[in-house]
Amino acid sequence: METVLQIIVVLVLIIVVILLVFQPRRSEAFALPHNYQELLNDYVLFYSNLKEEEKKSFEGRLEKFLAAVKITGANAEVEDLDRILIGAAAVIPVYFIPDWEYVNLREVLVYPGNFNHDYEQHGNERMVSGMVGTGGMENVMILSKWELRQGFINSNNTHNTAIHEFIHLIDKMDGSLDGVPELLLERKYVTEWKELLEATMHSIRRGESDINPYGATSPVECFAVAAEYFFEKPEAFRAAHPALHSMLQRIFIRK
Ligand SMILES: [Zn+2]
């Protein structure tokens, strides 16, 4: 009887060891916060305008993004809301593009406020609110927590820093950050798109456009600020910039 008991104990121990060794690694598992739908409805206009089943698909994309990309605070506390807003900014531009993955993004660093071009948070020249890293910071995005939240809280303007940075990532994914998202824009439209960006930059410089003046600095920034406006205020953008609107529709909505 005793030996039977010993055998059972040994067998149980073996099973426990096997379960411990072969259990799926879940240390990095990500779970959406319990109130994620509430946060999305309260802060993300794009999401709250979706139909119920579209919301489900948005949530699936959001969860997949947040499971794949690390979000780290640099002197800033990353709260559930920040994670949800970063995920939303990632999903919004590619919501209509099935199976899109940001293969060029590994980590998002969240700074409390603005920083300079050397990723420093102190000093005089703190003017950058978001950035897609290069060199040693390749595949890293930096966002200011304050600007991240402003982009969603203040739905009365056409700015959204996080969406702006994801547009740069999309632009960059074809190998060149040049204002032309080759992966999403059919080749036959590339010349027209470049001309449209140039024309837009001219009209900004002449003071004849309501597009963020920062867009006049380069085609790269022109594409990013126009896309921010397109996603933040679609109807106003369509009315004020029909040609740009239909081209961005072609790039992001694809119908
Ligand atoms: Zn930019």
mmCIF file of C-alpha atoms and ligand atoms in Angstrom:
data_model
loop_
_atom_site.group_PDB
_atom_site.id
_atom_site.type_symbol
_atom_site.label_atom_id
_atom_site.label_comp_id
_atom_site.label_asym_id
_atom_site.label_seq_id
_atom_site.Cartn_x
_atom_site.Cartn_y
_atom_site.Cartn_z
ATOM 1 C CA MET A 1 0.000 0.000 0.000
ATOM 2 C CA GLU A 2 2.778 2.354 0.937
ATOM 3 C CA THR A 3 4.588 1.767 -2.333
ATOM 4 C CA VAL A 4 1.424 2.465 -4.303
ATOM 5 C CA LEU A 5 1.124 5.763 -2.445
ATOM 6 C CA GLN A 6 4.774 6.549 -3.128
ATOM 7 C CA ILE A 7 4.318 5.814 -6.828
ATOM 8 C CA ILE A 8 1.278 8.092 -6.945
ATOM 9 C CA VAL A 9 3.195 10.893 -5.195
ATOM 10 C CA VAL A 10 6.121 10.501 -7.574
ATOM 11 C CA LEU A 11 3.775 10.483 -10.592
ATOM 12 C CA VAL A 12 2.013 13.616 -9.376
ATOM 13 C CA LEU A 13 5.368 15.331 -8.849
ATOM 14 C CA ILE A 14 6.471 14.376 -12.355
ATOM 15 C CA ILE A 15 3.259 15.775 -13.828
ATOM 16 C CA VAL A 16 3.662 19.008 -11.855
ATOM 17 C CA VAL A 17 7.252 19.395 -13.080
ATOM 18 C CA ILE A 18 6.198 18.722 -16.686
ATOM 19 C CA LEU A 19 3.393 21.296 -16.432
ATOM 20 C CA LEU A 20 5.749 23.889 -14.961
ATOM 21 C CA VAL A 21 8.433 23.338 -17.581
ATOM 22 C CA PHE A 22 6.155 23.207 -20.600
ATOM 23 C CA GLN A 23 3.585 25.834 -19.690
ATOM 24 C CA PRO A 24 3.265 28.542 -22.311
ATOM 25 C CA ARG A 25 5.450 31.523 -21.537
ATOM 26 C CA ARG A 26 3.118 34.201 -20.417
ATOM 27 C CA SER A 27 5.437 36.632 -18.699
ATOM 28 C CA GLU A 28 4.958 39.182 -21.498
ATOM 29 C CA ALA A 29 1.230 38.550 -21.892
ATOM 30 C CA PHE A 30 -0.786 41.652 -22.431
ATOM 31 C CA ALA A 31 -4.372 42.144 -21.401
ATOM 32 C CA LEU A 32 -6.476 45.165 -22.213
ATOM 33 C CA PRO A 33 -7.606 47.029 -19.085
ATOM 34 C CA HIS A 34 -11.123 46.059 -17.978
ATOM 35 C CA ASN A 35 -12.536 49.496 -18.862
ATOM 36 C CA TYR A 36 -10.943 49.732 -22.317
ATOM 37 C CA GLN A 37 -14.248 50.151 -24.144
ATOM 38 C CA GLU A 38 -15.181 53.020 -21.872
ATOM 39 C CA LEU A 39 -11.794 54.689 -22.465
ATOM 40 C CA LEU A 40 -12.132 54.246 -26.226
ATOM 41 C CA ASN A 41 -15.673 55.613 -26.290
ATOM 42 C CA ASP A 42 -14.731 58.580 -24.113
ATOM 43 C CA TYR A 43 -11.498 59.601 -25.830
ATOM 44 C CA VAL A 44 -11.361 58.180 -29.340
ATOM 45 C CA LEU A 45 -13.895 59.789 -31.647
ATOM 46 C CA PHE A 46 -12.936 57.525 -34.569
ATOM 47 C CA TYR A 47 -13.825 54.481 -32.438
ATOM 48 C CA SER A 48 -17.029 55.890 -30.980
ATOM 49 C CA ASN A 49 -18.281 56.590 -34.517
ATOM 50 C CA LEU A 50 -17.889 52.931 -35.534
ATOM 51 C CA LYS A 51 -20.722 50.413 -35.615
ATOM 52 C CA GLU A 52 -20.731 47.639 -32.993
ATOM 53 C CA GLU A 53 -19.077 44.963 -35.128
ATOM 54 C CA GLU A 54 -16.523 47.464 -36.453
ATOM 55 C CA LYS A 55 -15.671 48.316 -32.848
ATOM 56 C CA LYS A 56 -14.946 44.641 -32.229
ATOM 57 C CA SER A 57 -12.533 44.578 -35.129
ATOM 58 C CA PHE A 58 -10.903 47.813 -33.884
ATOM 59 C CA GLU A 59 -10.470 46.269 -30.428
ATOM 60 C CA GLY A 60 -8.888 43.145 -31.908
ATOM 61 C CA ARG A 61 -6.382 45.233 -33.856
ATOM 62 C CA LEU A 62 -5.661 47.352 -30.785
ATOM 63 C CA GLU A 63 -5.003 44.332 -28.607
ATOM 64 C CA LYS A 64 -2.729 42.778 -31.218
ATOM 65 C CA PHE A 65 -0.724 45.997 -31.524
ATOM 66 C CA LEU A 66 -0.352 46.404 -27.756
ATOM 67 C CA ALA A 67 0.714 42.778 -27.383
ATOM 68 C CA ALA A 68 3.440 43.236 -30.003
ATOM 69 C CA VAL A 69 4.877 46.638 -29.097
ATOM 70 C CA LYS A 70 6.481 47.502 -25.782
ATOM 71 C CA ILE A 71 5.452 50.815 -24.208
ATOM 72 C CA THR A 72 7.911 52.240 -21.718
ATOM 73 C CA GLY A 73 7.741 55.374 -19.634
ATOM 74 C CA ALA A 74 10.867 57.553 -19.538
ATOM 75 C CA ASN A 75 10.375 59.643 -16.378
ATOM 76 C CA ALA A 76 6.671 59.328 -17.095
ATOM 77 C CA GLU A 77 4.104 56.949 -15.705
ATOM 78 C CA VAL A 78 2.406 55.031 -18.498
ATOM 79 C CA GLU A 79 -1.233 54.613 -17.508
ATOM 80 C CA ASP A 80 -3.909 52.430 -19.093
ATOM 81 C CA LEU A 81 -5.281 55.472 -20.905
ATOM 82 C CA ASP A 82 -1.882 56.173 -22.488
ATOM 83 C CA ARG A 83 -1.579 52.595 -23.746
ATOM 84 C CA ILE A 84 -5.086 52.710 -25.175
ATOM 85 C CA LEU A 85 -4.443 56.059 -26.894
ATOM 86 C CA ILE A 86 -1.144 54.896 -28.403
ATOM 87 C CA GLY A 87 -2.830 51.724 -29.646
ATOM 88 C CA ALA A 88 -5.730 53.740 -31.064
ATOM 89 C CA ALA A 89 -3.331 56.092 -32.889
ATOM 90 C CA ALA A 90 -1.635 53.036 -34.381
ATOM 91 C CA VAL A 91 -4.889 51.405 -35.500
ATOM 92 C CA ILE A 92 -6.765 54.456 -36.860
ATOM 93 C CA PRO A 93 -4.607 55.083 -39.983
ATOM 94 C CA VAL A 94 -4.536 51.394 -40.952
ATOM 95 C CA TYR A 95 -7.996 50.392 -39.752
ATOM 96 C CA PHE A 96 -9.178 49.804 -43.332
ATOM 97 C CA ILE A 97 -6.029 47.941 -44.362
ATOM 98 C CA PRO A 98 -6.372 44.273 -43.445
ATOM 99 C CA ASP A 99 -3.417 42.533 -41.792
ATOM 100 C CA TRP A 100 -1.300 45.660 -41.461
ATOM 101 C CA GLU A 101 1.546 45.254 -38.980
ATOM 102 C CA TYR A 102 4.052 47.877 -37.924
ATOM 103 C CA VAL A 103 7.050 45.647 -38.521
ATOM 104 C CA ASN A 104 9.295 48.687 -38.114
ATOM 105 C CA LEU A 105 8.227 49.396 -34.547
ATOM 106 C CA ARG A 106 9.492 47.623 -31.450
ATOM 107 C CA GLU A 107 8.964 50.093 -28.649
ATOM 108 C CA VAL A 108 7.258 53.373 -27.824
ATOM 109 C CA LEU A 109 8.988 55.560 -25.246
ATOM 110 C CA VAL A 110 6.703 57.930 -23.396
ATOM 111 C CA TYR A 111 8.272 61.170 -22.177
ATOM 112 C CA PRO A 112 6.361 63.452 -19.836
ATOM 113 C CA GLY A 113 6.635 66.524 -22.070
ATOM 114 C CA ASN A 114 8.499 67.764 -25.101
ATOM 115 C CA PHE A 115 12.115 66.861 -25.807
ATOM 116 C CA ASN A 116 14.827 67.971 -28.221
ATOM 117 C CA HIS A 117 16.262 66.284 -31.296
ATOM 118 C CA ASP A 118 18.856 64.454 -29.163
ATOM 119 C CA TYR A 119 16.035 62.804 -27.179
ATOM 120 C CA GLU A 120 16.924 64.954 -24.158
ATOM 121 C CA GLN A 121 14.165 66.055 -21.850
ATOM 122 C CA HIS A 122 16.065 69.019 -20.416
ATOM 123 C CA GLY A 123 17.715 72.049 -21.939
ATOM 124 C CA ASN A 124 16.505 74.998 -23.907
ATOM 125 C CA GLU A 125 15.504 73.437 -27.170
ATOM 126 C CA ARG A 126 12.571 71.272 -26.091
ATOM 127 C CA MET A 127 10.298 71.511 -29.074
ATOM 128 C CA VAL A 128 9.662 67.984 -30.254
ATOM 129 C CA SER A 129 6.452 66.309 -29.115
ATOM 130 C CA GLY A 130 6.849 63.106 -31.093
ATOM 131 C CA MET A 131 9.543 61.394 -33.114
ATOM 132 C CA VAL A 132 10.318 58.255 -35.032
ATOM 133 C CA GLY A 133 13.847 57.221 -34.067
ATOM 134 C CA THR A 134 16.768 56.653 -36.411
ATOM 135 C CA GLY A 135 20.222 55.120 -35.945
ATOM 136 C CA GLY A 136 20.474 53.663 -32.440
ATOM 137 C CA MET A 137 16.825 54.515 -31.919
ATOM 138 C CA GLU A 138 15.661 52.692 -35.065
ATOM 139 C CA ASN A 139 12.270 50.977 -34.569
ATOM 140 C CA VAL A 140 11.559 53.182 -31.558
ATOM 141 C CA MET A 141 8.961 55.934 -31.391
ATOM 142 C CA ILE A 142 9.020 58.677 -28.795
ATOM 143 C CA LEU A 143 5.900 60.478 -27.722
ATOM 144 C CA SER A 144 5.244 63.202 -25.203
ATOM 145 C CA LYS A 145 2.536 62.021 -22.826
ATOM 146 C CA TRP A 146 1.078 65.497 -22.638
ATOM 147 C CA GLU A 147 0.808 65.808 -26.427
ATOM 148 C CA LEU A 148 -0.463 62.234 -26.775
ATOM 149 C CA ARG A 149 -3.391 63.061 -24.517
ATOM 150 C CA GLN A 150 -4.006 66.506 -26.014
ATOM 151 C CA GLY A 151 -4.368 64.906 -29.447
ATOM 152 C CA PHE A 152 -7.386 62.954 -28.226
ATOM 153 C CA ILE A 153 -8.814 65.178 -25.483
ATOM 154 C CA ASN A 154 -8.903 68.233 -27.687
ATOM 155 C CA SER A 155 -11.063 66.997 -30.531
ATOM 156 C CA ASN A 156 -11.708 70.551 -31.621
ATOM 157 C CA ASN A 157 -8.592 70.889 -33.744
ATOM 158 C CA THR A 158 -6.828 69.000 -36.489
ATOM 159 C CA HIS A 159 -3.773 67.911 -34.487
ATOM 160 C CA ASN A 160 -2.913 64.498 -33.199
ATOM 161 C CA THR A 161 0.781 63.942 -32.474
ATOM 162 C CA ALA A 162 0.579 60.171 -32.083
ATOM 163 C CA ILE A 163 -1.298 59.693 -35.371
ATOM 164 C CA HIS A 164 1.288 62.008 -36.979
ATOM 165 C CA GLU A 165 4.131 59.721 -35.875
ATOM 166 C CA PHE A 166 2.356 56.575 -37.057
ATOM 167 C CA ILE A 167 1.918 58.220 -40.472
ATOM 168 C CA HIS A 168 5.727 58.644 -40.546
ATOM 169 C CA LEU A 169 6.140 54.939 -39.738
ATOM 170 C CA ILE A 170 3.764 53.995 -42.566
ATOM 171 C CA ASP A 171 5.661 56.328 -44.914
ATOM 172 C CA LYS A 172 8.973 54.807 -43.801
ATOM 173 C CA MET A 173 7.936 51.195 -44.094
ATOM 174 C CA ASP A 174 8.723 51.035 -47.840
ATOM 175 C CA GLY A 175 12.349 51.914 -47.077
ATOM 176 C CA SER A 176 12.226 55.673 -47.540
ATOM 177 C CA LEU A 177 10.712 58.439 -45.475
ATOM 178 C CA ASP A 178 9.763 60.713 -48.370
ATOM 179 C CA GLY A 179 6.076 61.562 -48.088
ATOM 180 C CA VAL A 180 5.117 58.756 -50.485
ATOM 181 C CA PRO A 181 3.645 55.635 -48.871
ATOM 182 C CA GLU A 182 4.573 53.258 -51.687
ATOM 183 C CA LEU A 183 3.057 50.243 -49.918
ATOM 184 C CA LEU A 184 -0.378 51.844 -49.919
ATOM 185 C CA LEU A 185 -0.419 54.110 -52.954
ATOM 186 C CA GLU A 186 -0.637 52.557 -56.382
ATOM 187 C CA ARG A 187 2.343 53.479 -58.530
ATOM 188 C CA LYS A 188 0.177 55.227 -61.145
ATOM 189 C CA TYR A 189 -0.823 57.860 -58.574
ATOM 190 C CA VAL A 190 2.666 58.641 -57.231
ATOM 191 C CA THR A 191 3.416 61.610 -59.522
ATOM 192 C CA GLU A 192 0.012 63.142 -58.908
ATOM 193 C CA TRP A 193 0.487 62.694 -55.158
ATOM 194 C CA LYS A 194 3.919 64.356 -55.158
ATOM 195 C CA GLU A 195 2.546 67.306 -57.164
ATOM 196 C CA LEU A 196 -0.361 67.599 -54.767
ATOM 197 C CA LEU A 197 2.002 67.716 -51.782
ATOM 198 C CA GLU A 198 4.093 70.441 -53.466
ATOM 199 C CA ALA A 199 0.972 72.462 -54.294
ATOM 200 C CA THR A 200 -0.232 72.087 -50.702
ATOM 201 C CA MET A 201 3.116 73.265 -49.332
ATOM 202 C CA HIS A 202 2.939 76.324 -51.604
ATOM 203 C CA SER A 203 -0.527 77.246 -50.470
ATOM 204 C CA ILE A 204 0.490 76.865 -46.809
ATOM 205 C CA ARG A 205 3.474 79.183 -47.431
ATOM 206 C CA ARG A 206 1.217 81.731 -49.099
ATOM 207 C CA GLY A 207 -1.031 81.654 -46.042
ATOM 208 C CA GLU A 208 -3.937 80.309 -48.092
ATOM 209 C CA SER A 209 -4.416 77.027 -46.280
ATOM 210 C CA ASP A 210 -5.766 75.977 -42.905
ATOM 211 C CA ILE A 211 -3.361 73.012 -42.841
ATOM 212 C CA ASN A 212 -0.774 73.113 -40.020
ATOM 213 C CA PRO A 213 2.075 75.408 -41.233
ATOM 214 C CA TYR A 214 4.574 72.746 -40.135
ATOM 215 C CA GLY A 215 3.459 70.874 -43.253
ATOM 216 C CA ALA A 216 5.299 73.439 -45.402
ATOM 217 C CA THR A 217 8.687 72.204 -44.141
ATOM 218 C CA SER A 218 8.831 69.064 -46.333
ATOM 219 C CA PRO A 219 6.657 66.584 -48.265
ATOM 220 C CA VAL A 220 7.157 64.165 -45.336
ATOM 221 C CA GLU A 221 5.631 66.602 -42.845
ATOM 222 C CA CYS A 222 3.025 67.768 -45.342
ATOM 223 C CA PHE A 223 1.768 64.186 -45.701
ATOM 224 C CA ALA A 224 1.745 63.687 -41.905
ATOM 225 C CA VAL A 225 -0.129 66.889 -40.975
ATOM 226 C CA ALA A 226 -2.619 66.458 -43.830
ATOM 227 C CA ALA A 227 -3.299 62.896 -42.651
ATOM 228 C CA GLU A 228 -3.788 64.099 -39.051
ATOM 229 C CA TYR A 229 -6.424 66.562 -40.304
ATOM 230 C CA PHE A 230 -7.978 63.837 -42.510
ATOM 231 C CA PHE A 231 -8.480 61.494 -39.529
ATOM 232 C CA GLU A 232 -9.358 64.161 -36.952
ATOM 233 C CA LYS A 233 -11.857 66.185 -38.984
ATOM 234 C CA PRO A 234 -12.802 64.161 -42.062
ATOM 235 C CA GLU A 235 -15.804 66.227 -43.139
ATOM 236 C CA ALA A 236 -14.085 69.603 -42.777
ATOM 237 C CA PHE A 237 -11.051 68.222 -44.591
ATOM 238 C CA ARG A 238 -13.148 66.918 -47.464
ATOM 239 C CA ALA A 239 -14.842 70.299 -47.851
ATOM 240 C CA ALA A 240 -11.651 72.370 -47.683
ATOM 241 C CA HIS A 241 -9.255 70.044 -49.539
ATOM 242 C CA PRO A 242 -11.209 67.806 -51.930
ATOM 243 C CA ALA A 243 -8.216 66.720 -54.036
ATOM 244 C CA LEU A 244 -6.084 65.858 -51.003
ATOM 245 C CA HIS A 245 -9.055 64.162 -49.398
ATOM 246 C CA SER A 246 -9.684 61.843 -52.321
ATOM 247 C CA MET A 247 -5.997 60.943 -52.515
ATOM 248 C CA LEU A 248 -5.804 60.183 -48.760
ATOM 249 C CA GLN A 249 -9.012 58.211 -49.149
ATOM 250 C CA ARG A 250 -7.246 56.214 -51.858
ATOM 251 C CA ILE A 251 -4.257 55.622 -49.558
ATOM 252 C CA PHE A 252 -5.979 54.806 -46.282
ATOM 253 C CA ILE A 253 -9.599 53.889 -46.920
ATOM 254 C CA ARG A 254 -9.171 52.105 -50.254
ATOM 255 C CA LYS A 255 -12.770 52.164 -51.366
HETATM 256 ZN ZN ZN B 1 6.671 64.838 -38.335
#
